[in-house]
Every structure is written in C-alpha cells, then in structure tokens.
GROMACS .gro file of C-alpha atoms in nm:
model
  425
    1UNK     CA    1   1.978   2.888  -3.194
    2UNK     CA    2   2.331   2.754  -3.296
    3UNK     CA    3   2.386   2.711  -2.925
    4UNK     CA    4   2.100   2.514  -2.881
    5UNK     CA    5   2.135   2.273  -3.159
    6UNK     CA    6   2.506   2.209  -3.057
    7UNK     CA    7   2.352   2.117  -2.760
    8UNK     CA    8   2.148   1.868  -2.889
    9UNK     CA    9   2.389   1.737  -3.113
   10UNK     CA   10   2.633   1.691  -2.824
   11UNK     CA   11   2.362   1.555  -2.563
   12UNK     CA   12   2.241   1.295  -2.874
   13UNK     CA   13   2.597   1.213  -2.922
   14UNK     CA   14   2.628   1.128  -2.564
   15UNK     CA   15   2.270   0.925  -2.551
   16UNK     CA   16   2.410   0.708  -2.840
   17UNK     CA   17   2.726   0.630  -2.747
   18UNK     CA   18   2.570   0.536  -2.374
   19UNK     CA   19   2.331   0.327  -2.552
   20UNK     CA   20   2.583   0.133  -2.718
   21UNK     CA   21   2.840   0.084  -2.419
   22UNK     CA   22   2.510  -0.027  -2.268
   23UNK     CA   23   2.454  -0.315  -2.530
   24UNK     CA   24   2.777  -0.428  -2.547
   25UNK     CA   25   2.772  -0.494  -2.183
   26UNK     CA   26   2.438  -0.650  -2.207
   27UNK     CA   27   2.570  -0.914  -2.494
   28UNK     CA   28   2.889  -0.936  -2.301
   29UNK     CA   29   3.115  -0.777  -2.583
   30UNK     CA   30   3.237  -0.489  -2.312
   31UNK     CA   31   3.345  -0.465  -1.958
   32UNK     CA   32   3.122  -0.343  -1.660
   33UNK     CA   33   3.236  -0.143  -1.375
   34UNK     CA   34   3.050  -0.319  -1.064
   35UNK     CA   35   2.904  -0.118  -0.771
   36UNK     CA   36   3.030  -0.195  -0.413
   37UNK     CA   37   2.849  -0.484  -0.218
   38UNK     CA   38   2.735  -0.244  -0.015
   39UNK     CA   39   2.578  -0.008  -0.176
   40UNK     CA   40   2.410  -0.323  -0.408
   41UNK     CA   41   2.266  -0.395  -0.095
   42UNK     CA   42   2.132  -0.119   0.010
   43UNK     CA   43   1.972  -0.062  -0.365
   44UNK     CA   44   1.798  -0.404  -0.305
   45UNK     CA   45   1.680  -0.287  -0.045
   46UNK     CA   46   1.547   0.078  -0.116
   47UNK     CA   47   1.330  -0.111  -0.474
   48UNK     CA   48   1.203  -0.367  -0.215
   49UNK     CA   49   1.080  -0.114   0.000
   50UNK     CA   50   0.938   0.080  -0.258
   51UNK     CA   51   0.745  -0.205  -0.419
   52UNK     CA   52   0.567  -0.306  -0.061
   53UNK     CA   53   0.497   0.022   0.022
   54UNK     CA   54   0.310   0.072  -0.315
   55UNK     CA   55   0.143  -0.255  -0.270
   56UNK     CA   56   0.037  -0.159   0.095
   57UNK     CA   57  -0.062   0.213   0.025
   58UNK     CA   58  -0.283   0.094  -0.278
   59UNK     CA   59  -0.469  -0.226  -0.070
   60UNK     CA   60  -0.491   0.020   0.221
   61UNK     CA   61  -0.683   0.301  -0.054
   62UNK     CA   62  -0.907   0.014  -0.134
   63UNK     CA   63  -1.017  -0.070   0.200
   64UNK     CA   64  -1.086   0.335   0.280
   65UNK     CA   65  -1.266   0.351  -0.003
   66UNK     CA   66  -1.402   0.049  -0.203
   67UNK     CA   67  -1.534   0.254  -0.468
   68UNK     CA   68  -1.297   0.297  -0.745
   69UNK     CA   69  -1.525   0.560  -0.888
   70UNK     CA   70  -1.440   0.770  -0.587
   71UNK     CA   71  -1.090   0.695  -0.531
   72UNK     CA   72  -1.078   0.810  -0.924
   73UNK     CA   73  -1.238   1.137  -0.823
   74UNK     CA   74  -1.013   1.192  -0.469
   75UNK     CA   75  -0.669   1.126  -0.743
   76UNK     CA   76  -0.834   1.412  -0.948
   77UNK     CA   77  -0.904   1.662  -0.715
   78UNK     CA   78  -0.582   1.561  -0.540
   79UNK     CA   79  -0.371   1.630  -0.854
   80UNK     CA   80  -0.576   1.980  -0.912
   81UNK     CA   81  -0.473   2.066  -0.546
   82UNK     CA   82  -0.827   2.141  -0.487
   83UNK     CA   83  -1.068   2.029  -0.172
   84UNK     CA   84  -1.206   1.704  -0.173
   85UNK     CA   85  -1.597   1.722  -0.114
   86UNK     CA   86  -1.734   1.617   0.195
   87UNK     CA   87  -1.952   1.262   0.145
   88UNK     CA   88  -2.173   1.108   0.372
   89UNK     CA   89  -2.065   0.749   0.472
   90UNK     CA   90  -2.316   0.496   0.403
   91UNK     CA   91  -2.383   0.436   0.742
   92UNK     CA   92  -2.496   0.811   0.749
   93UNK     CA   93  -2.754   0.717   0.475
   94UNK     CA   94  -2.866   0.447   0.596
   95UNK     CA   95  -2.959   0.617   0.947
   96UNK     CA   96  -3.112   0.943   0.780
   97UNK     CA   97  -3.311   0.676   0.565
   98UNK     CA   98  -3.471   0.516   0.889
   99UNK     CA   99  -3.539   0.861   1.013
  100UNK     CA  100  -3.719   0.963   0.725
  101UNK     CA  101  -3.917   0.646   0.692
  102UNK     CA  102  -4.004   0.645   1.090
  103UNK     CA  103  -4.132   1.007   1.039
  104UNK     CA  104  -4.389   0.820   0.754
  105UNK     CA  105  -4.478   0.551   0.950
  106UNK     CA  106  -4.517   0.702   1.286
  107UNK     CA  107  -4.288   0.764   1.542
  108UNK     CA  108  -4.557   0.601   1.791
  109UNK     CA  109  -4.585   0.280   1.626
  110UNK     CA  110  -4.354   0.008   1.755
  111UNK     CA  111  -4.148  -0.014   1.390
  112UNK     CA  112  -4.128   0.369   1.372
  113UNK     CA  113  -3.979   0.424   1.718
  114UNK     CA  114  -3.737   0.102   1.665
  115UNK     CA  115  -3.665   0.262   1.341
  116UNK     CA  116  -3.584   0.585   1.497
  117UNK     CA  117  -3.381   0.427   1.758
  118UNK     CA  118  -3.153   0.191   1.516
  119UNK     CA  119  -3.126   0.543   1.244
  120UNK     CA  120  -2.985   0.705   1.504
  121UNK     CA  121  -2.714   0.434   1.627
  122UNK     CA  122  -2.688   0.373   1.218
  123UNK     CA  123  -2.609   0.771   1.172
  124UNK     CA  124  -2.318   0.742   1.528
  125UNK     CA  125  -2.158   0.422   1.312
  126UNK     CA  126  -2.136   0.672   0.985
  127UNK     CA  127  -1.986   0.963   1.181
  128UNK     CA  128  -1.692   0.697   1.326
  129UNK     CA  129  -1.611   0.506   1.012
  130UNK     CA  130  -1.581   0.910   0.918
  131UNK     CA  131  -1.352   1.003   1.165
  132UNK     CA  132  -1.155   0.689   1.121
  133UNK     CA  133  -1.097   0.781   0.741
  134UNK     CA  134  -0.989   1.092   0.775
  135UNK     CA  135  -0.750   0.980   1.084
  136UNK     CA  136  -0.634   0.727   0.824
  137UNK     CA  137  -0.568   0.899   0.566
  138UNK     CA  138  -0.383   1.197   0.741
  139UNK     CA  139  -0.193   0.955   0.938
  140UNK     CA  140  -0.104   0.679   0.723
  141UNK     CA  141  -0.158   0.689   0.373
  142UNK     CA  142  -0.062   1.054   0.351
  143UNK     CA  143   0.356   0.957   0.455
  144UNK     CA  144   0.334   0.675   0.276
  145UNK     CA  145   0.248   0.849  -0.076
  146UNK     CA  146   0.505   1.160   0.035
  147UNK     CA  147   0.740   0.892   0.050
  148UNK     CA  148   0.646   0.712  -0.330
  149UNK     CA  149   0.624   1.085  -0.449
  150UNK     CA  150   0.908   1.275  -0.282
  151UNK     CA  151   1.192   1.072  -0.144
  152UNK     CA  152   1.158   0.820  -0.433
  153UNK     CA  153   1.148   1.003  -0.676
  154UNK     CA  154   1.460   1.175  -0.561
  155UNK     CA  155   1.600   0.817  -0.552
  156UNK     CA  156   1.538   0.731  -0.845
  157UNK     CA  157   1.639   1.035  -1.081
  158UNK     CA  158   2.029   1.031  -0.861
  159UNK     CA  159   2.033   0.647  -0.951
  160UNK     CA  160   1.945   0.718  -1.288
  161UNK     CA  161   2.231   0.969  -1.282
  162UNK     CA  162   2.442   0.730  -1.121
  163UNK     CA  163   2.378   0.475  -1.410
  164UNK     CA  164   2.534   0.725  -1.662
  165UNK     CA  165   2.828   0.783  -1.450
  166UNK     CA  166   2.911   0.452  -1.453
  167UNK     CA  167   2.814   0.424  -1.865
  168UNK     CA  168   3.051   0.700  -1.927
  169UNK     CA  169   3.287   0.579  -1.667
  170UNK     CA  170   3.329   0.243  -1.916
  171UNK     CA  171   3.332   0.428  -2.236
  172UNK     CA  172   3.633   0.601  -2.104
  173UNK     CA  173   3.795   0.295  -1.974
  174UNK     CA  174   3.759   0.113  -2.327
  175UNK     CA  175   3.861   0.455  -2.492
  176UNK     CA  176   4.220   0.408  -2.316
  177UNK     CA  177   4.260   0.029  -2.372
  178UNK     CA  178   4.194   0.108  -2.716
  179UNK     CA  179   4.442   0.393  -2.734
  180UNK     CA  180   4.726   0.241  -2.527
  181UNK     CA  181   4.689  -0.078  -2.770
  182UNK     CA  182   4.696   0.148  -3.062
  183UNK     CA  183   5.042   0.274  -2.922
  184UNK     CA  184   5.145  -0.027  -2.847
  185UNK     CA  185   5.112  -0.121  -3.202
  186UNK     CA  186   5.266   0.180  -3.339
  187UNK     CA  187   5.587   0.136  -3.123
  188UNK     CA  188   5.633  -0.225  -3.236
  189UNK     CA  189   5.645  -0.046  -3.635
  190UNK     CA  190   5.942  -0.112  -3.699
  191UNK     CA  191   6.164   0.221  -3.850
  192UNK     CA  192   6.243   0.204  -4.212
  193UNK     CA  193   6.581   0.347  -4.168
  194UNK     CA  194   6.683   0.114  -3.887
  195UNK     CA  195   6.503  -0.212  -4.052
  196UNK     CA  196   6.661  -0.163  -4.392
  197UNK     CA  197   6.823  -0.468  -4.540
  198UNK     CA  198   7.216  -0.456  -4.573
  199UNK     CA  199   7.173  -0.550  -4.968
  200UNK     CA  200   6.929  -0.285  -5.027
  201UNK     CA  201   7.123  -0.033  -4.867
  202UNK     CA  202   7.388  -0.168  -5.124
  203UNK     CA  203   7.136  -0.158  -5.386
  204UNK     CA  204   7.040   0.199  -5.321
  205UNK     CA  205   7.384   0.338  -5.277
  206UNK     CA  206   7.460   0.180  -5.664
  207UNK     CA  207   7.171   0.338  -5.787
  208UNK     CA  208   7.304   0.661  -5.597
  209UNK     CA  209   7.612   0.681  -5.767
  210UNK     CA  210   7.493   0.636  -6.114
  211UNK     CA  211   7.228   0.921  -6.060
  212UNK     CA  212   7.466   1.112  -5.972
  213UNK     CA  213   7.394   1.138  -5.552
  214UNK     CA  214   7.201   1.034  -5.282
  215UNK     CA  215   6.913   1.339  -5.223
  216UNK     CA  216   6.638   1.169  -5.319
  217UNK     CA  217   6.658   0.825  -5.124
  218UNK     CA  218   6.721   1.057  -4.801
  219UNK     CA  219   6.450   1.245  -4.853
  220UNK     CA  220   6.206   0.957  -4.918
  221UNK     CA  221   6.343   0.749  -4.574
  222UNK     CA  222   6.314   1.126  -4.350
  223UNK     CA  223   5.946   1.130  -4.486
  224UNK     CA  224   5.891   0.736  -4.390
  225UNK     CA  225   6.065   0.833  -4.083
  226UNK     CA  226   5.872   1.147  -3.945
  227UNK     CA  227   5.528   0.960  -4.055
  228UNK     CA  228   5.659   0.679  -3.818
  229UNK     CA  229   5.703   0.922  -3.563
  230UNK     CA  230   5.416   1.150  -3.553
  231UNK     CA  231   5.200   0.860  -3.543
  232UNK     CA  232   5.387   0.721  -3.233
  233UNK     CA  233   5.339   1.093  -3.084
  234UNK     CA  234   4.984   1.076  -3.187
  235UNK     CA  235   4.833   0.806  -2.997
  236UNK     CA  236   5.067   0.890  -2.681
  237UNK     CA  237   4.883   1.228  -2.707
  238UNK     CA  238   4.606   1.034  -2.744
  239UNK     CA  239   4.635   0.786  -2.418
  240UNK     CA  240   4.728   1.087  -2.253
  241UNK     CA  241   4.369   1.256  -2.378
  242UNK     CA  242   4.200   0.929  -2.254
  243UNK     CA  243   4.395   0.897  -1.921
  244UNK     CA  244   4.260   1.274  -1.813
  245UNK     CA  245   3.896   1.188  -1.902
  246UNK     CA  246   3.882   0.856  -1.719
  247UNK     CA  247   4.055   1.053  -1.413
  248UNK     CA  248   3.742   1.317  -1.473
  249UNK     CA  249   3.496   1.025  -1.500
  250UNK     CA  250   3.606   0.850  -1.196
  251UNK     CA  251   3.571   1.123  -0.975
  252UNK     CA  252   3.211   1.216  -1.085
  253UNK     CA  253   3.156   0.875  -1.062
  254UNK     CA  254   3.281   0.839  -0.695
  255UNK     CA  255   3.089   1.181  -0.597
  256UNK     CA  256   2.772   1.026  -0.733
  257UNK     CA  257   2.798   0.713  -0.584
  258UNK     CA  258   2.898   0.866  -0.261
  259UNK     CA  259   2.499   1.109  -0.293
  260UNK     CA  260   2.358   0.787  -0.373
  261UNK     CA  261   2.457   0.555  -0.115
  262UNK     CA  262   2.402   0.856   0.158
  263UNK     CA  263   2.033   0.834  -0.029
  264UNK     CA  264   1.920   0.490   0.018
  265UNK     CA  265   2.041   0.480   0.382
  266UNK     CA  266   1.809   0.713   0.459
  267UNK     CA  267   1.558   0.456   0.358
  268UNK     CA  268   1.630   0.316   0.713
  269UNK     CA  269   1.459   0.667   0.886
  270UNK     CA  270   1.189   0.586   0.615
  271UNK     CA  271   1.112   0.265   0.767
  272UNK     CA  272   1.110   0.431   1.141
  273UNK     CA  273   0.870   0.679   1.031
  274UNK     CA  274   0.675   0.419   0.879
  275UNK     CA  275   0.656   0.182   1.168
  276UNK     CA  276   0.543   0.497   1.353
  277UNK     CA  277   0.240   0.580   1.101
  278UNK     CA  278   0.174   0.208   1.132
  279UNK     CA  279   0.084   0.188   1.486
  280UNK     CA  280  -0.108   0.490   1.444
  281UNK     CA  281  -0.305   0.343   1.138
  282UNK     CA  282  -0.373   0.022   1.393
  283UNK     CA  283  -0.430   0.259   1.681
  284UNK     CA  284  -0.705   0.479   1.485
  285UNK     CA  285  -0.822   0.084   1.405
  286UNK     CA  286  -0.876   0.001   1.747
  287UNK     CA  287  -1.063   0.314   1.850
  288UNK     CA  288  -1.314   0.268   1.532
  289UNK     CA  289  -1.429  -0.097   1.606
  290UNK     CA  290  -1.469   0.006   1.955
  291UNK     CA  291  -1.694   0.249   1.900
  292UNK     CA  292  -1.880   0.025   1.715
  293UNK     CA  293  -1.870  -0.312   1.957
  294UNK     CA  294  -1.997   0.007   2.213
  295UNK     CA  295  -2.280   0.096   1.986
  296UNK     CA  296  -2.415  -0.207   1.928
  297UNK     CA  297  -2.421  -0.338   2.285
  298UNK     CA  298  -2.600  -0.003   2.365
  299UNK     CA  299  -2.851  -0.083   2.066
  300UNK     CA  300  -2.914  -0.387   2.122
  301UNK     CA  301  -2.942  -0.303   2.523
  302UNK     CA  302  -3.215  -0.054   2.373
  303UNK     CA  303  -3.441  -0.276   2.161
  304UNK     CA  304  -3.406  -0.588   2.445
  305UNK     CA  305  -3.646  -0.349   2.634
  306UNK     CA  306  -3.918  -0.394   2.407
  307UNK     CA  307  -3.855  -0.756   2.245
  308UNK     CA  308  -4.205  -0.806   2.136
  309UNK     CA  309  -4.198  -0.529   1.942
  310UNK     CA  310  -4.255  -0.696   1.616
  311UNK     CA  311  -4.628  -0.730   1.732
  312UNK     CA  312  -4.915  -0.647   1.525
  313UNK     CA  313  -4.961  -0.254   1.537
  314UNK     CA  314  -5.333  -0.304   1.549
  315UNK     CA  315  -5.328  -0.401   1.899
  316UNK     CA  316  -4.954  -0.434   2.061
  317UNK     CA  317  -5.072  -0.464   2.352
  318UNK     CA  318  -5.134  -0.875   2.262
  319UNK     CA  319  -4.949  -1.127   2.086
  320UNK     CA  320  -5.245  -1.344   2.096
  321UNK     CA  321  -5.176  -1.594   1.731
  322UNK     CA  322  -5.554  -1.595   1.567
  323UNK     CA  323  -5.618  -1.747   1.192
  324UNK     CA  324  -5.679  -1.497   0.956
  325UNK     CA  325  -6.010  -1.454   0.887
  326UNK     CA  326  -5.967  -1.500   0.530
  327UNK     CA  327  -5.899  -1.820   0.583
  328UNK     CA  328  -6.120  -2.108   0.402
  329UNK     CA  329  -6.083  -2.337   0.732
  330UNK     CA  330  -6.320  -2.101   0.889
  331UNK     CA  331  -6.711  -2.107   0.885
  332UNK     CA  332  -6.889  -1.758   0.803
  333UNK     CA  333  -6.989  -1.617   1.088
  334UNK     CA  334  -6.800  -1.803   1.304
  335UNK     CA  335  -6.533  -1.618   1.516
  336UNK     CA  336  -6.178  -1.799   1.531
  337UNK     CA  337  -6.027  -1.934   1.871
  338UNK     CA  338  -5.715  -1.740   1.956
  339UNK     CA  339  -5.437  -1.988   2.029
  340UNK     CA  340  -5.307  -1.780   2.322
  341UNK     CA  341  -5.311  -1.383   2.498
  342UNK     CA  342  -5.109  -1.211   2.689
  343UNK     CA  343  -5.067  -0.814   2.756
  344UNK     CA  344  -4.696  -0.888   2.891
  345UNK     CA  345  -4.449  -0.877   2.646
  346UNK     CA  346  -4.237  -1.239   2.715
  347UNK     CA  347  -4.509  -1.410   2.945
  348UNK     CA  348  -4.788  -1.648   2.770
  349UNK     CA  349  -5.106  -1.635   2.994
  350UNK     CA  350  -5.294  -1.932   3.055
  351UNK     CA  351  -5.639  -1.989   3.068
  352UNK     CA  352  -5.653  -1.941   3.432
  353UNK     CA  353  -5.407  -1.640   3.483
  354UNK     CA  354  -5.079  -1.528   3.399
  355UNK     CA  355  -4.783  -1.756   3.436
  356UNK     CA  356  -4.549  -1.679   3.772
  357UNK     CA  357  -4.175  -1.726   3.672
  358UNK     CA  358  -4.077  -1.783   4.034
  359UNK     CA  359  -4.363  -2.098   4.029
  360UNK     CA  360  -4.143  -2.245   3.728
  361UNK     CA  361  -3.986  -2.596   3.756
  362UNK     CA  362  -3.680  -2.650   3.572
  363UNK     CA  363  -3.733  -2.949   3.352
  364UNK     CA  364  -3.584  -3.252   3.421
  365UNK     CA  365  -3.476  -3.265   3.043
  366UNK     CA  366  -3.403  -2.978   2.847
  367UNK     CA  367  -3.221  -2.752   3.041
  368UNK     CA  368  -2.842  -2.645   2.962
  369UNK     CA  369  -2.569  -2.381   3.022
  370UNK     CA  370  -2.546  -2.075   2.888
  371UNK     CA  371  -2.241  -1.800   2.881
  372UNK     CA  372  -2.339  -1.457   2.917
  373UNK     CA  373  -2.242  -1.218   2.656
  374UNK     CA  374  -2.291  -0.863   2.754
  375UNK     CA  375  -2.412  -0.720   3.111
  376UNK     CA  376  -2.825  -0.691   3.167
  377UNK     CA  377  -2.999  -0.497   3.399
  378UNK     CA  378  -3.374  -0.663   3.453
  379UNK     CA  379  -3.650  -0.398   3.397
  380UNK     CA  380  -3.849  -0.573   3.684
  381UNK     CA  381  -3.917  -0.846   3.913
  382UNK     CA  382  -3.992  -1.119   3.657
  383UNK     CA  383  -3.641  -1.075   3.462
  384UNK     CA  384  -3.312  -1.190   3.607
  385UNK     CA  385  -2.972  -0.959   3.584
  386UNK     CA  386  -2.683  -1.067   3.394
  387UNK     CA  387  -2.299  -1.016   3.429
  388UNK     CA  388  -2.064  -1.055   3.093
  389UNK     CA  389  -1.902  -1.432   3.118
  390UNK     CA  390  -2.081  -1.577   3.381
  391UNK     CA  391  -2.235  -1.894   3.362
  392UNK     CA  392  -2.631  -1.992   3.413
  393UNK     CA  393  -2.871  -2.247   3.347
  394UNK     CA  394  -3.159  -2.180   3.132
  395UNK     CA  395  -3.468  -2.353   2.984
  396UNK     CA  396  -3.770  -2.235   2.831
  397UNK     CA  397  -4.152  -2.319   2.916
  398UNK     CA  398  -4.425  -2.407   2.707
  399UNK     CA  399  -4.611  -2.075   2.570
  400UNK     CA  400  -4.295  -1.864   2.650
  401UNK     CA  401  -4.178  -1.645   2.354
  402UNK     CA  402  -3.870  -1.756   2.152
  403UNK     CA  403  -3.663  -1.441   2.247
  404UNK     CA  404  -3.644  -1.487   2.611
  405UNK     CA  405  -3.553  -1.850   2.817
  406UNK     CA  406  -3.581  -1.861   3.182
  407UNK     CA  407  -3.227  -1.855   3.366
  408UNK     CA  408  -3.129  -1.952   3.710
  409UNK     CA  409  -2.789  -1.871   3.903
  410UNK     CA  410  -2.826  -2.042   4.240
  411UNK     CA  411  -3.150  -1.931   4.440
  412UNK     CA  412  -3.192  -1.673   4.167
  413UNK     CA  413  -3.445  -1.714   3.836
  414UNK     CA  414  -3.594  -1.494   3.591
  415UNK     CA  415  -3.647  -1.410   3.227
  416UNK     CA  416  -3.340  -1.376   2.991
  417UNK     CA  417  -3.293  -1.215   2.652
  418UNK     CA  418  -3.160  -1.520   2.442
  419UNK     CA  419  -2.937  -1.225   2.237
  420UNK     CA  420  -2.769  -1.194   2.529
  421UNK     CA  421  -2.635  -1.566   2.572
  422UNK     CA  422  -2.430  -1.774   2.415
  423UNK     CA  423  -2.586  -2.133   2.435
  424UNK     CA  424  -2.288  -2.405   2.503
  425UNK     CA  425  -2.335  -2.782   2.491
   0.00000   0.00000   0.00000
C-alpha cells in the first residue's frame, strides 16, 4: 500500500509539473524543443490519413446500410464479438411479397404470372445486393476499421508518449539554465575575507587588541567563508544533477522519436493496402450493377412477350375498349358499341379483318429514327428483330397499341417494343 501511494504521488508529481511546462510553452513563458521537419511531416500526414479514412469508412457504412437502426445493432454485436444475424435484403422482400400475392391472385391470371415472373427477378436482385455487402464489407470496410482500431491506435498512444518525452525533455533543459544561472550568481558573491575594506580591517584589528585578541573576528569571517563556499559547491552539484538528467532525457527522447517516426512511415504500406481494398471495393461494384443491368434486360425481355398483359382478366383474349355499362350515356337495354377488337396482342383489327403489317405504308409525316437499346428476337412473322445500337425508322398506325411502333431497316418491317428504343429527334 505504501508502494502504491508513492507511486501515485510520484506519477501526480510528474502529471503536474508536465502540465505546467506545457502552459508555459503555450503562453510563451518557456522554451519548446521542435521535432525534425521530417518527422512533422510525416505526422501531418499519418492525422490526415486518419481523418479521410474515418470519413470514407463511415459514408461507405452508410451506403451498405442506410439504416442507422441496423448499423447500431451490427456495432453491438460487433463489440460483443458475437454473429451478426442474417437479414433479408429488401429486394428479397419485395420478391417473396409478389410470390405470395401471385399465389392469391392466381398464378394463371395475366397479373399473377407477371407477378411471379418480376418476384422472382426481384428475389435474384436481393441475393446480389447480398453478396455485394458481404464482399464489401470483408474486403473493404473490414481493413479500413483494423487500420482506425489497430495501427492507429498504436500511433497514437507512442505519440502520446513521445509528447511527454519531449515535456520532460524541456523541464530538464530549464532545470539546468536555472541551476547554471544560480551558480553563476553564487560565483560572482563576492568573499568576505577577500572584499573586506582596508579601514575595517584596521577597525577590527583595534578592536582586537583592546579585547585582548583576534579569535572571535576569525571565527565569524571562516563561518561567512565556508557558507560562501558550500553554496558555490551546492549548485555545481546541482548543474551537475541537472546535466545527467537532461543526458537521460535526451536519449529517451531520441529512442522515442526514432519508434515514432519508423511508425508513421509505415502509414505509406497503409495506403498500398488501401489502394488494394479500393479496387476491390470498385471491383465487387462492378460485378453487382452488372448483375443487375443483366436482370433487368432478361425481365424486361420476359414481360415484352406478353405486352398486353394489362388486359382485362375477364376476357384477355381482347382488348376491345367498351363504355361501362354503368354509364348514364347509355340507354337501358341498349348494348354499347365496342370501339375496337382484336385477339392479337399489338394488332387492332378492322372491321373487315385483321391489319397486315407487311401492307403498312410508312407515313409521309410522322415517321422518325429510333436507336435500339437492347437485342430482340421477334416471336413471329409480324415482329421485326433488333440488334443493340442500330438505327431504324419507326412509325405507328392508327388502332396500333401504344407499346409497340412499326420499324423498318431497309426491305425489312415489323412490330417493335417501344421499351426497347430510344426515340431521337
């Protein structure tokens, strides 16, 4: 217990007196020992890396996972060193929702068999924003926060230690200008003996005689004399005291300086490895939107089959466009005209049969360019194939539905799936 509270004593002692060399240099009242231009440098360096990489590791956190509920859960169970639980993404959701609702609706019906197709491509874009998270996170946030928890830390506690090297360094630097200006003083005392006016001396040896000797002046001057000189010997013992604890202070200073610098270069392999995780964060990147540019051309390749699928469920087989009998424009018992029928997804029939793409005029008027977007295969003779990029001239017809224009390349002409095109001016 006495041990332990010398201890403290000693280690408070040393806090304070850091504290105040610390001040004084802060208000200008004492002198500062200044680190080495290049290892300023490269401490400039190591806190700007540290502050980016925070700033990059939390932004990159928030775009893995824009809940902050969860990210507050995945710190816990981090910290606990326990397994994070599995979630499902929301595209995951979202597809088993479809699922679920086609199974309610029908899986015959035109809505509960597009609804099965899109759940399913819904449920493949879930399972690849999965695997890109996890190929994230083991890949690139995972170094990044071993480097803010582990090699900076480590950085920061030997420049901490550093710090009070080069407090204690001062204190003993202003303990030996003190004490060597304290001698300095003490020489320049002048000796009693040697100083001693020639009319005192007279005075004194007078005085002497009549007292019948000279004892007791000696003895006061050898007193004067030894004080002079064990003060003199005093603070010499004292520079000397001061000398060998800035010689001790200086070298731990130099050794810690030396572990510190050989630190914060390494901060250059940090920034390799870095770079490194970087292209593998942009190459897991690449992969994921891929996947999902491939999806959706393969969806969208899926529902262009059936573009008239929106179609009343009562009879698909028609998109004729009756009034609704409700209606208060229509006479009781009097049937409503249908507008138009067809039993060809895409192809209006007129009154006197269905309408022939290949007997189409292109309009005088009307007509412009299109780019193709993605590749189509034509399901049959009235539809024209596509090639990505290529250029064609399409047009639409009276009583021709609003998803599909007719498209010509040369000779060739057909129906086109307006998703597919990209109309230019």
């Amino acid at each position: 217990m006495d041990f332990n509270l010398k201890k403290l004593t000693s280690d408070a002692g040393v806090f304070f007196t850091r504290a105040v060399q610390f001040t004084e240099e802060k208000l200008g009242s004492a002198e500062k020992t200044e680190l080495d231009a290049h290892l300023e440098n490269l401490i400039a360096r190591a806190d700007c890396t540290k502050n980016w990489t925070e700033k990059i590791f939390r932004q990159t956190e928030v775009l893995l996972q824009p809940n902050p509920s969860a990210r507050i859960e995945e710190f816990f169970y981090e910290k606990l060193d326990k397994k994070i639980p599995s979630r499902t993404t929301n595209g995951e959701l979202l597809g088993q929702y479809m699922l679920d609702a086609a199974k309610d609706f029908g899986p015959g019906t035109p809505y509960g068999s597009t609804l099965i197709t899109v759940g399913e491509y819904q449920s493949r874009l879930g399972g690849a924003e999965r695997e890109f998270l996890q190929t994230s996170a083991i890949n690139f946030l995972t170094p990044l926060r071993n480097f803010l928890e582990g090699d900076w830390r480590t950085i920061s506690k030997e420049r901490r230690l550093l710090e009070n090297r080069r407090l204690d360094l001062d204190i003993c630097k202003a303990r030996v200008k003190k004490a060597k200006q304290a001698e300095a003083k003490a020489a320049a005392e002048p000796d009693f003996q040697e100083t001693r006016p020639r009319n005192y001396v007279l005075s004194a040896s007078a005085s002497a005689q009549s007292s019948g000797g000279w004892d007791s002046w000696d003895l006061e001057d050898s007193k004067e004399s030894a004080n002079v000189m064990d003060q003199r010997k005093l603070w010499s013992e004292e520079v000397d005291k001061a000398e060998q604890e800035l010689r001790v202070a200086q070298t731990e200073f130099d050794r810690q300086a030396e572990v510190t610098r050989l630190l914060l270069e390494g901060i250059s392999s940090t920034h390799v490895n870095h770079l490194r995780c970087l292209h593998e964060f942009v190459e897991a990147q690449a992969t994921y939107y891929a996947q999902c540019h491939q999806y959706m051309q393969e969806l969208q390749k899926e529902l262009s089959r059936y573009p008239n699928s929106f179609a009343s469920n009562a009879n698909p087989s028609t998109s004729a466009t009756c009034p609704s009998p409700v209606s208060s424009n229509i006479l009781p018992g009097v049937s409503p005209p249908c507008l138009a029928s067809t039993s060809t997804p895409g192809i209006a029939r007129e009154p006197s049969g269905p309408l022939k793409i290949q007997d189409v005029q292109q309009p005088s008027t009307g007509h412009r360019k299109a780019k193709v977007l993605y590749d189509y295969d034509a399901h049959d003779t009235s539809e024209l194939s596509l090639l990505a990029d290529e250029l064609i001239t399409v047009y639409t017809v009276p009583g021709m539905d609003p998803d599909w224009l007719v498209g010509e390349r040369g000779n060739q002409k057909g129906k086109v799936p307006v998703t597919y095109l990209e109309l230019l001016s």
